[in-house]
């Protein structure tokens, strides 16, 4: 029987077994992701979905029901060692936009303009925290990679999400629940200065917050900063229209600008003026049968 038609109880059993069997491996599971998936697939709309965007919407709705700010951190977030905190609401929001066909870079630029109040007479003060733009960039990348399977409901989007997050090294509940929201999502140490607190509300880059000292200190010597950690996850920060809002797979070439070919316009010869005294040609009206 195709997996997308399994009864709800079978899905529950599947997720329980999956979570139990891999609970000791922090690189292959995330408690929050598993629970969001479990909540979404129990919805009747999951089985009746017409394409993957509808399933991404159900997942986003499940994440949206979780607290945006709480201690401990809610299931709205996946806390990773190599890509910092990921807000699933943002991640899945951009994923469904790009999966549906929107150009990834254009979608991220539009979101940046919306966040930044571009084009408004009185833009609101900027308030971007460390999970915002990285979550957008990761979600857009996932949506682009899922797009070829848009109409293929045999494709396991739950497995695709797990495989996407695996290289980012999501942290298990035992670590995430020991951290405050400020530490896990904003990346602030307990002794954060006023300057540090102001900085995390002007996070204008898709470079993730550096969380390794808090969630995996044994990796700090190998990955001393966010850029190093990101590369270990196989990702690289790129710019679009001079804005650092793109996360790309390592080795992916930059998109080539569209070249418009100039087509020569044939020279129009001037029409000579009639000679003085020349008679104009007479047109003869013909009868209509």
PDB file of C-alpha atoms in Angstrom, residues 7-233:
ATOM      1  CA  UNK A   7      -4.051   5.050   8.414  1.00  0.00           C
ATOM      2  CA  UNK A   8      -3.293   7.656  11.044  1.00  0.00           C
ATOM      3  CA  UNK A   9      -2.473   5.016  13.676  1.00  0.00           C
ATOM      4  CA  UNK A  10       0.073   3.466  11.364  1.00  0.00           C
ATOM      5  CA  UNK A  11       1.720   6.866  10.915  1.00  0.00           C
ATOM      6  CA  UNK A  12       1.854   7.346  14.686  1.00  0.00           C
ATOM      7  CA  UNK A  13       3.458   3.955  15.151  1.00  0.00           C
ATOM      8  CA  UNK A  14       5.948   4.736  12.410  1.00  0.00           C
ATOM      9  CA  UNK A  15       7.075   7.980  14.009  1.00  0.00           C
ATOM     10  CA  UNK A  16       7.303   6.467  17.490  1.00  0.00           C
ATOM     11  CA  UNK A  17       9.463   3.626  16.202  1.00  0.00           C
ATOM     12  CA  UNK A  18      11.582   6.005  14.134  1.00  0.00           C
ATOM     13  CA  UNK A  19      12.152   8.355  17.040  1.00  0.00           C
ATOM     14  CA  UNK A  20      12.882   5.545  19.492  1.00  0.00           C
ATOM     15  CA  UNK A  21      15.253   3.736  17.192  1.00  0.00           C
ATOM     16  CA  UNK A  22      17.321   6.842  16.497  1.00  0.00           C
ATOM     17  CA  UNK A  23      17.026   8.797  19.729  1.00  0.00           C
ATOM     18  CA  UNK A  24      20.740   8.429  20.471  1.00  0.00           C
ATOM     19  CA  UNK A  25      21.849   9.819  17.105  1.00  0.00           C
ATOM     20  CA  UNK A  26      21.595  13.595  17.179  1.00  0.00           C
ATOM     21  CA  UNK A  27      22.656  13.879  13.533  1.00  0.00           C
ATOM     22  CA  UNK A  28      19.676  11.985  12.140  1.00  0.00           C
ATOM     23  CA  UNK A  29      16.743  13.177  14.192  1.00  0.00           C
ATOM     24  CA  UNK A  30      15.191  16.251  15.694  1.00  0.00           C
ATOM     25  CA  UNK A  31      12.527  15.881  18.333  1.00  0.00           C
ATOM     26  CA  UNK A  32      10.731  19.045  17.248  1.00  0.00           C
ATOM     27  CA  UNK A  33      10.727  18.058  13.562  1.00  0.00           C
ATOM     28  CA  UNK A  34       9.424  14.582  14.351  1.00  0.00           C
ATOM     29  CA  UNK A  35       6.588  15.986  16.437  1.00  0.00           C
ATOM     30  CA  UNK A  36       5.617  18.582  13.822  1.00  0.00           C
ATOM     31  CA  UNK A  37       5.581  15.857  11.161  1.00  0.00           C
ATOM     32  CA  UNK A  38       3.520  13.577  13.359  1.00  0.00           C
ATOM     33  CA  UNK A  39       0.982  16.333  14.027  1.00  0.00           C
ATOM     34  CA  UNK A  40       0.645  17.215  10.344  1.00  0.00           C
ATOM     35  CA  UNK A  41       0.327  13.703   8.916  1.00  0.00           C
ATOM     36  CA  UNK A  42      -2.550  12.925  11.281  1.00  0.00           C
ATOM     37  CA  UNK A  43      -4.657  15.555   9.534  1.00  0.00           C
ATOM     38  CA  UNK A  44      -7.133  14.132   6.967  1.00  0.00           C
ATOM     39  CA  UNK A  45      -5.957  16.869   4.608  1.00  0.00           C
ATOM     40  CA  UNK A  46      -2.513  15.256   4.492  1.00  0.00           C
ATOM     41  CA  UNK A  47      -3.875  12.180   2.734  1.00  0.00           C
ATOM     42  CA  UNK A  48      -6.131  14.207   0.446  1.00  0.00           C
ATOM     43  CA  UNK A  49      -3.421  16.717  -0.543  1.00  0.00           C
ATOM     44  CA  UNK A  50      -3.195  17.382  -4.278  1.00  0.00           C
ATOM     45  CA  UNK A  51       0.481  18.336  -4.289  1.00  0.00           C
ATOM     46  CA  UNK A  52       3.456  18.856  -1.986  1.00  0.00           C
ATOM     47  CA  UNK A  53       2.735  22.547  -1.368  1.00  0.00           C
ATOM     48  CA  UNK A  54      -0.455  21.590   0.472  1.00  0.00           C
ATOM     49  CA  UNK A  55       1.558  19.275   2.708  1.00  0.00           C
ATOM     50  CA  UNK A  56       4.131  21.980   3.370  1.00  0.00           C
ATOM     51  CA  UNK A  57       1.243  24.256   4.357  1.00  0.00           C
ATOM     52  CA  UNK A  58      -0.047  21.673   6.839  1.00  0.00           C
ATOM     53  CA  UNK A  59       3.427  21.411   8.345  1.00  0.00           C
ATOM     54  CA  UNK A  60       3.701  25.191   8.590  1.00  0.00           C
ATOM     55  CA  UNK A  61       0.289  25.402  10.255  1.00  0.00           C
ATOM     56  CA  UNK A  62       1.431  22.854  12.846  1.00  0.00           C
ATOM     57  CA  UNK A  63       4.584  24.883  13.566  1.00  0.00           C
ATOM     58  CA  UNK A  64       2.578  28.121  13.703  1.00  0.00           C
ATOM     59  CA  UNK A  65       0.545  26.740  16.605  1.00  0.00           C
ATOM     60  CA  UNK A  66       3.709  26.569  18.739  1.00  0.00           C
ATOM     61  CA  UNK A  67       4.953  29.436  20.882  1.00  0.00           C
ATOM     62  CA  UNK A  68       7.128  31.981  19.115  1.00  0.00           C
ATOM     63  CA  UNK A  69       9.006  32.661  22.352  1.00  0.00           C
ATOM     64  CA  UNK A  70       9.154  30.349  25.343  1.00  0.00           C
ATOM     65  CA  UNK A  71      11.457  28.646  27.826  1.00  0.00           C
ATOM     66  CA  UNK A  72      12.205  25.923  26.958  1.00  0.00           C
ATOM     67  CA  UNK A  73      12.150  26.512  23.206  1.00  0.00           C
ATOM     68  CA  UNK A  74       8.957  25.293  21.533  1.00  0.00           C
ATOM     69  CA  UNK A  75       8.672  22.853  18.620  1.00  0.00           C
ATOM     70  CA  UNK A  76       8.459  25.828  16.282  1.00  0.00           C
ATOM     71  CA  UNK A  77      12.275  25.720  16.197  1.00  0.00           C
ATOM     72  CA  UNK A  78      14.911  23.215  15.171  1.00  0.00           C
ATOM     73  CA  UNK A  79      18.176  24.000  16.934  1.00  0.00           C
ATOM     74  CA  UNK A  80      21.164  22.818  14.914  1.00  0.00           C
ATOM     75  CA  UNK A  81      24.875  22.806  15.643  1.00  0.00           C
ATOM     76  CA  UNK A  82      26.055  23.849  12.182  1.00  0.00           C
ATOM     77  CA  UNK A  83      23.265  26.146  10.933  1.00  0.00           C
ATOM     78  CA  UNK A  84      22.045  27.710  14.151  1.00  0.00           C
ATOM     79  CA  UNK A  85      18.346  28.031  15.020  1.00  0.00           C
ATOM     80  CA  UNK A  86      15.756  27.379  12.304  1.00  0.00           C
ATOM     81  CA  UNK A  87      12.256  28.801  12.595  1.00  0.00           C
ATOM     82  CA  UNK A  88      10.012  26.213  10.917  1.00  0.00           C
ATOM     83  CA  UNK A  89       7.283  28.773  10.235  1.00  0.00           C
ATOM     84  CA  UNK A  90       9.663  30.818   8.115  1.00  0.00           C
ATOM     85  CA  UNK A  91      11.410  27.768   6.668  1.00  0.00           C
ATOM     86  CA  UNK A  92       8.183  26.144   5.496  1.00  0.00           C
ATOM     87  CA  UNK A  93       6.692  29.444   4.362  1.00  0.00           C
ATOM     88  CA  UNK A  94       9.525  30.054   1.892  1.00  0.00           C
ATOM     89  CA  UNK A  95       9.663  26.360   0.990  1.00  0.00           C
ATOM     90  CA  UNK A  96       6.071  26.331  -0.227  1.00  0.00           C
ATOM     91  CA  UNK A  97       6.493  29.596  -2.174  1.00  0.00           C
ATOM     92  CA  UNK A  98       9.544  28.324  -4.050  1.00  0.00           C
ATOM     93  CA  UNK A  99       8.245  24.768  -4.442  1.00  0.00           C
ATOM     94  CA  UNK A 100       5.159  26.182  -6.150  1.00  0.00           C
ATOM     95  CA  UNK A 101       7.343  27.731  -8.853  1.00  0.00           C
ATOM     96  CA  UNK A 102       8.633  31.107  -7.617  1.00  0.00           C
ATOM     97  CA  UNK A 103      12.294  31.825  -8.396  1.00  0.00           C
ATOM     98  CA  UNK A 104      14.268  31.251  -5.192  1.00  0.00           C
ATOM     99  CA  UNK A 105      16.382  34.392  -5.323  1.00  0.00           C
ATOM    100  CA  UNK A 106      13.433  36.557  -6.288  1.00  0.00           C
ATOM    101  CA  UNK A 107      11.389  35.123  -3.404  1.00  0.00           C
ATOM    102  CA  UNK A 108      14.142  35.830  -0.874  1.00  0.00           C
ATOM    103  CA  UNK A 109      14.656  39.352  -2.204  1.00  0.00           C
ATOM    104  CA  UNK A 110      10.934  40.068  -1.958  1.00  0.00           C
ATOM    105  CA  UNK A 111      10.878  38.780   1.625  1.00  0.00           C
ATOM    106  CA  UNK A 112      13.878  40.932   2.485  1.00  0.00           C
ATOM    107  CA  UNK A 113      12.170  43.985   1.017  1.00  0.00           C
ATOM    108  CA  UNK A 114       9.052  43.224   3.024  1.00  0.00           C
ATOM    109  CA  UNK A 115      11.062  42.823   6.236  1.00  0.00           C
ATOM    110  CA  UNK A 116      13.066  45.951   5.561  1.00  0.00           C
ATOM    111  CA  UNK A 117      10.045  48.125   4.813  1.00  0.00           C
ATOM    112  CA  UNK A 118      11.298  48.863   1.299  1.00  0.00           C
ATOM    113  CA  UNK A 119       9.059  51.216  -0.631  1.00  0.00           C
ATOM    114  CA  UNK A 120       7.034  52.314   2.385  1.00  0.00           C
ATOM    115  CA  UNK A 121       6.579  55.937   3.302  1.00  0.00           C
ATOM    116  CA  UNK A 122       7.208  55.161   6.984  1.00  0.00           C
ATOM    117  CA  UNK A 123       8.954  51.794   7.254  1.00  0.00           C
ATOM    118  CA  UNK A 124       8.766  50.104  10.628  1.00  0.00           C
ATOM    119  CA  UNK A 125      11.987  49.779  12.625  1.00  0.00           C
ATOM    120  CA  UNK A 126      14.059  46.789  11.544  1.00  0.00           C
ATOM    121  CA  UNK A 127      13.661  43.818  13.885  1.00  0.00           C
ATOM    122  CA  UNK A 128      15.377  40.786  12.399  1.00  0.00           C
ATOM    123  CA  UNK A 129      16.707  38.184  14.807  1.00  0.00           C
ATOM    124  CA  UNK A 130      19.307  35.463  14.080  1.00  0.00           C
ATOM    125  CA  UNK A 131      16.826  32.798  13.013  1.00  0.00           C
ATOM    126  CA  UNK A 132      14.913  34.916  10.492  1.00  0.00           C
ATOM    127  CA  UNK A 133      16.979  35.252   7.309  1.00  0.00           C
ATOM    128  CA  UNK A 134      18.812  31.902   7.683  1.00  0.00           C
ATOM    129  CA  UNK A 135      15.441  30.141   8.057  1.00  0.00           C
ATOM    130  CA  UNK A 136      14.146  31.897   4.942  1.00  0.00           C
ATOM    131  CA  UNK A 137      17.258  30.930   2.968  1.00  0.00           C
ATOM    132  CA  UNK A 138      17.210  27.291   4.070  1.00  0.00           C
ATOM    133  CA  UNK A 139      13.491  26.959   3.393  1.00  0.00           C
ATOM    134  CA  UNK A 140      13.836  28.445  -0.079  1.00  0.00           C
ATOM    135  CA  UNK A 141      16.648  25.994  -0.867  1.00  0.00           C
ATOM    136  CA  UNK A 142      14.551  23.063   0.336  1.00  0.00           C
ATOM    137  CA  UNK A 143      11.573  24.261  -1.701  1.00  0.00           C
ATOM    138  CA  UNK A 144      13.672  24.474  -4.838  1.00  0.00           C
ATOM    139  CA  UNK A 145      15.016  20.969  -4.328  1.00  0.00           C
ATOM    140  CA  UNK A 146      11.515  19.619  -3.657  1.00  0.00           C
ATOM    141  CA  UNK A 147       9.955  21.357  -6.677  1.00  0.00           C
ATOM    142  CA  UNK A 148      10.581  18.477  -9.155  1.00  0.00           C
ATOM    143  CA  UNK A 149       8.390  16.315  -6.882  1.00  0.00           C
ATOM    144  CA  UNK A 150       5.590  18.883  -6.609  1.00  0.00           C
ATOM    145  CA  UNK A 151       2.940  16.590  -8.125  1.00  0.00           C
ATOM    146  CA  UNK A 152       4.487  13.300  -6.961  1.00  0.00           C
ATOM    147  CA  UNK A 153       2.711  12.416  -3.724  1.00  0.00           C
ATOM    148  CA  UNK A 154       4.600   9.126  -3.633  1.00  0.00           C
ATOM    149  CA  UNK A 155       7.657  11.203  -2.771  1.00  0.00           C
ATOM    150  CA  UNK A 156       8.149  11.146   1.013  1.00  0.00           C
ATOM    151  CA  UNK A 157       8.390  14.783   2.053  1.00  0.00           C
ATOM    152  CA  UNK A 158       8.899  13.740   5.696  1.00  0.00           C
ATOM    153  CA  UNK A 159      11.987  11.762   4.742  1.00  0.00           C
ATOM    154  CA  UNK A 160      13.140  14.614   2.488  1.00  0.00           C
ATOM    155  CA  UNK A 161      12.961  17.028   5.433  1.00  0.00           C
ATOM    156  CA  UNK A 162      14.936  14.679   7.672  1.00  0.00           C
ATOM    157  CA  UNK A 163      17.587  14.226   4.999  1.00  0.00           C
ATOM    158  CA  UNK A 164      17.779  17.991   4.461  1.00  0.00           C
ATOM    159  CA  UNK A 165      18.331  18.716   8.158  1.00  0.00           C
ATOM    160  CA  UNK A 166      20.672  15.794   8.837  1.00  0.00           C
ATOM    161  CA  UNK A 167      23.885  17.550   7.663  1.00  0.00           C
ATOM    162  CA  UNK A 168      22.977  20.587   9.792  1.00  0.00           C
ATOM    163  CA  UNK A 169      23.192  18.379  12.912  1.00  0.00           C
ATOM    164  CA  UNK A 170      19.915  19.083  14.741  1.00  0.00           C
ATOM    165  CA  UNK A 171      20.218  18.814  18.491  1.00  0.00           C
ATOM    166  CA  UNK A 172      18.188  16.334  20.573  1.00  0.00           C
ATOM    167  CA  UNK A 173      15.655  17.378  23.200  1.00  0.00           C
ATOM    168  CA  UNK A 174      18.125  16.644  25.999  1.00  0.00           C
ATOM    169  CA  UNK A 175      20.259  19.593  24.868  1.00  0.00           C
ATOM    170  CA  UNK A 176      17.602  21.947  23.491  1.00  0.00           C
ATOM    171  CA  UNK A 177      15.447  21.812  26.609  1.00  0.00           C
ATOM    172  CA  UNK A 178      18.395  22.792  28.794  1.00  0.00           C
ATOM    173  CA  UNK A 179      18.713  26.137  26.983  1.00  0.00           C
ATOM    174  CA  UNK A 180      16.739  29.334  27.271  1.00  0.00           C
ATOM    175  CA  UNK A 181      15.095  30.988  24.273  1.00  0.00           C
ATOM    176  CA  UNK A 182      17.701  33.748  24.401  1.00  0.00           C
ATOM    177  CA  UNK A 183      20.555  31.261  24.220  1.00  0.00           C
ATOM    178  CA  UNK A 184      19.143  28.761  21.718  1.00  0.00           C
ATOM    179  CA  UNK A 185      17.344  31.109  19.311  1.00  0.00           C
ATOM    180  CA  UNK A 186      18.923  34.532  19.808  1.00  0.00           C
ATOM    181  CA  UNK A 187      22.378  33.122  20.490  1.00  0.00           C
ATOM    182  CA  UNK A 188      22.861  35.365  23.533  1.00  0.00           C
ATOM    183  CA  UNK A 189      25.026  34.249  26.450  1.00  0.00           C
ATOM    184  CA  UNK A 190      23.734  34.874  29.945  1.00  0.00           C
ATOM    185  CA  UNK A 191      26.169  37.780  30.357  1.00  0.00           C
ATOM    186  CA  UNK A 192      25.198  39.487  27.075  1.00  0.00           C
ATOM    187  CA  UNK A 193      25.874  43.207  26.923  1.00  0.00           C
ATOM    188  CA  UNK A 194      23.385  45.829  25.784  1.00  0.00           C
ATOM    189  CA  UNK A 195      25.304  46.119  22.520  1.00  0.00           C
ATOM    190  CA  UNK A 196      25.029  42.360  21.908  1.00  0.00           C
ATOM    191  CA  UNK A 197      21.312  42.442  22.636  1.00  0.00           C
ATOM    192  CA  UNK A 198      20.777  45.302  20.198  1.00  0.00           C
ATOM    193  CA  UNK A 199      22.812  43.510  17.537  1.00  0.00           C
ATOM    194  CA  UNK A 200      20.621  40.403  17.519  1.00  0.00           C
ATOM    195  CA  UNK A 201      17.652  42.546  16.531  1.00  0.00           C
ATOM    196  CA  UNK A 202      19.447  43.785  13.409  1.00  0.00           C
ATOM    197  CA  UNK A 203      20.525  40.449  11.933  1.00  0.00           C
ATOM    198  CA  UNK A 204      20.623  41.411   8.263  1.00  0.00           C
ATOM    199  CA  UNK A 205      22.344  38.308   6.908  1.00  0.00           C
ATOM    200  CA  UNK A 206      21.537  34.653   6.242  1.00  0.00           C
ATOM    201  CA  UNK A 207      24.729  33.668   8.058  1.00  0.00           C
ATOM    202  CA  UNK A 208      23.429  31.657  11.053  1.00  0.00           C
ATOM    203  CA  UNK A 209      24.140  32.434  14.682  1.00  0.00           C
ATOM    204  CA  UNK A 210      27.137  30.588  16.093  1.00  0.00           C
ATOM    205  CA  UNK A 211      25.656  28.115  18.579  1.00  0.00           C
ATOM    206  CA  UNK A 212      28.401  25.479  18.768  1.00  0.00           C
ATOM    207  CA  UNK A 213      29.749  26.687  22.151  1.00  0.00           C
ATOM    208  CA  UNK A 214      26.274  26.189  23.631  1.00  0.00           C
ATOM    209  CA  UNK A 215      25.111  22.988  21.930  1.00  0.00           C
ATOM    210  CA  UNK A 216      28.278  21.123  20.907  1.00  0.00           C
ATOM    211  CA  UNK A 217      31.360  22.664  22.572  1.00  0.00           C
ATOM    212  CA  UNK A 218      33.493  19.695  21.527  1.00  0.00           C
ATOM    213  CA  UNK A 219      33.210  20.943  17.920  1.00  0.00           C
ATOM    214  CA  UNK A 220      34.350  24.494  18.679  1.00  0.00           C
ATOM    215  CA  UNK A 221      38.019  23.948  17.834  1.00  0.00           C
ATOM    216  CA  UNK A 222      37.149  22.391  14.461  1.00  0.00           C
ATOM    217  CA  UNK A 223      34.545  25.040  13.652  1.00  0.00           C
ATOM    218  CA  UNK A 224      35.545  28.316  15.318  1.00  0.00           C
ATOM    219  CA  UNK A 225      32.877  30.454  13.639  1.00  0.00           C
ATOM    220  CA  UNK A 226      29.569  30.309  11.770  1.00  0.00           C
ATOM    221  CA  UNK A 227      31.153  30.318   8.302  1.00  0.00           C
ATOM    222  CA  UNK A 228      33.262  27.280   9.151  1.00  0.00           C
ATOM    223  CA  UNK A 229      30.271  25.465  10.654  1.00  0.00           C
ATOM    224  CA  UNK A 230      28.149  26.266   7.616  1.00  0.00           C
ATOM    225  CA  UNK A 231      30.765  24.838   5.260  1.00  0.00           C
ATOM    226  CA  UNK A 232      30.891  21.667   7.349  1.00  0.00           C
ATOM    227  CA  UNK A 233      27.152  21.357   6.619  1.00  0.00           C
TER     228      UNK A 233
END
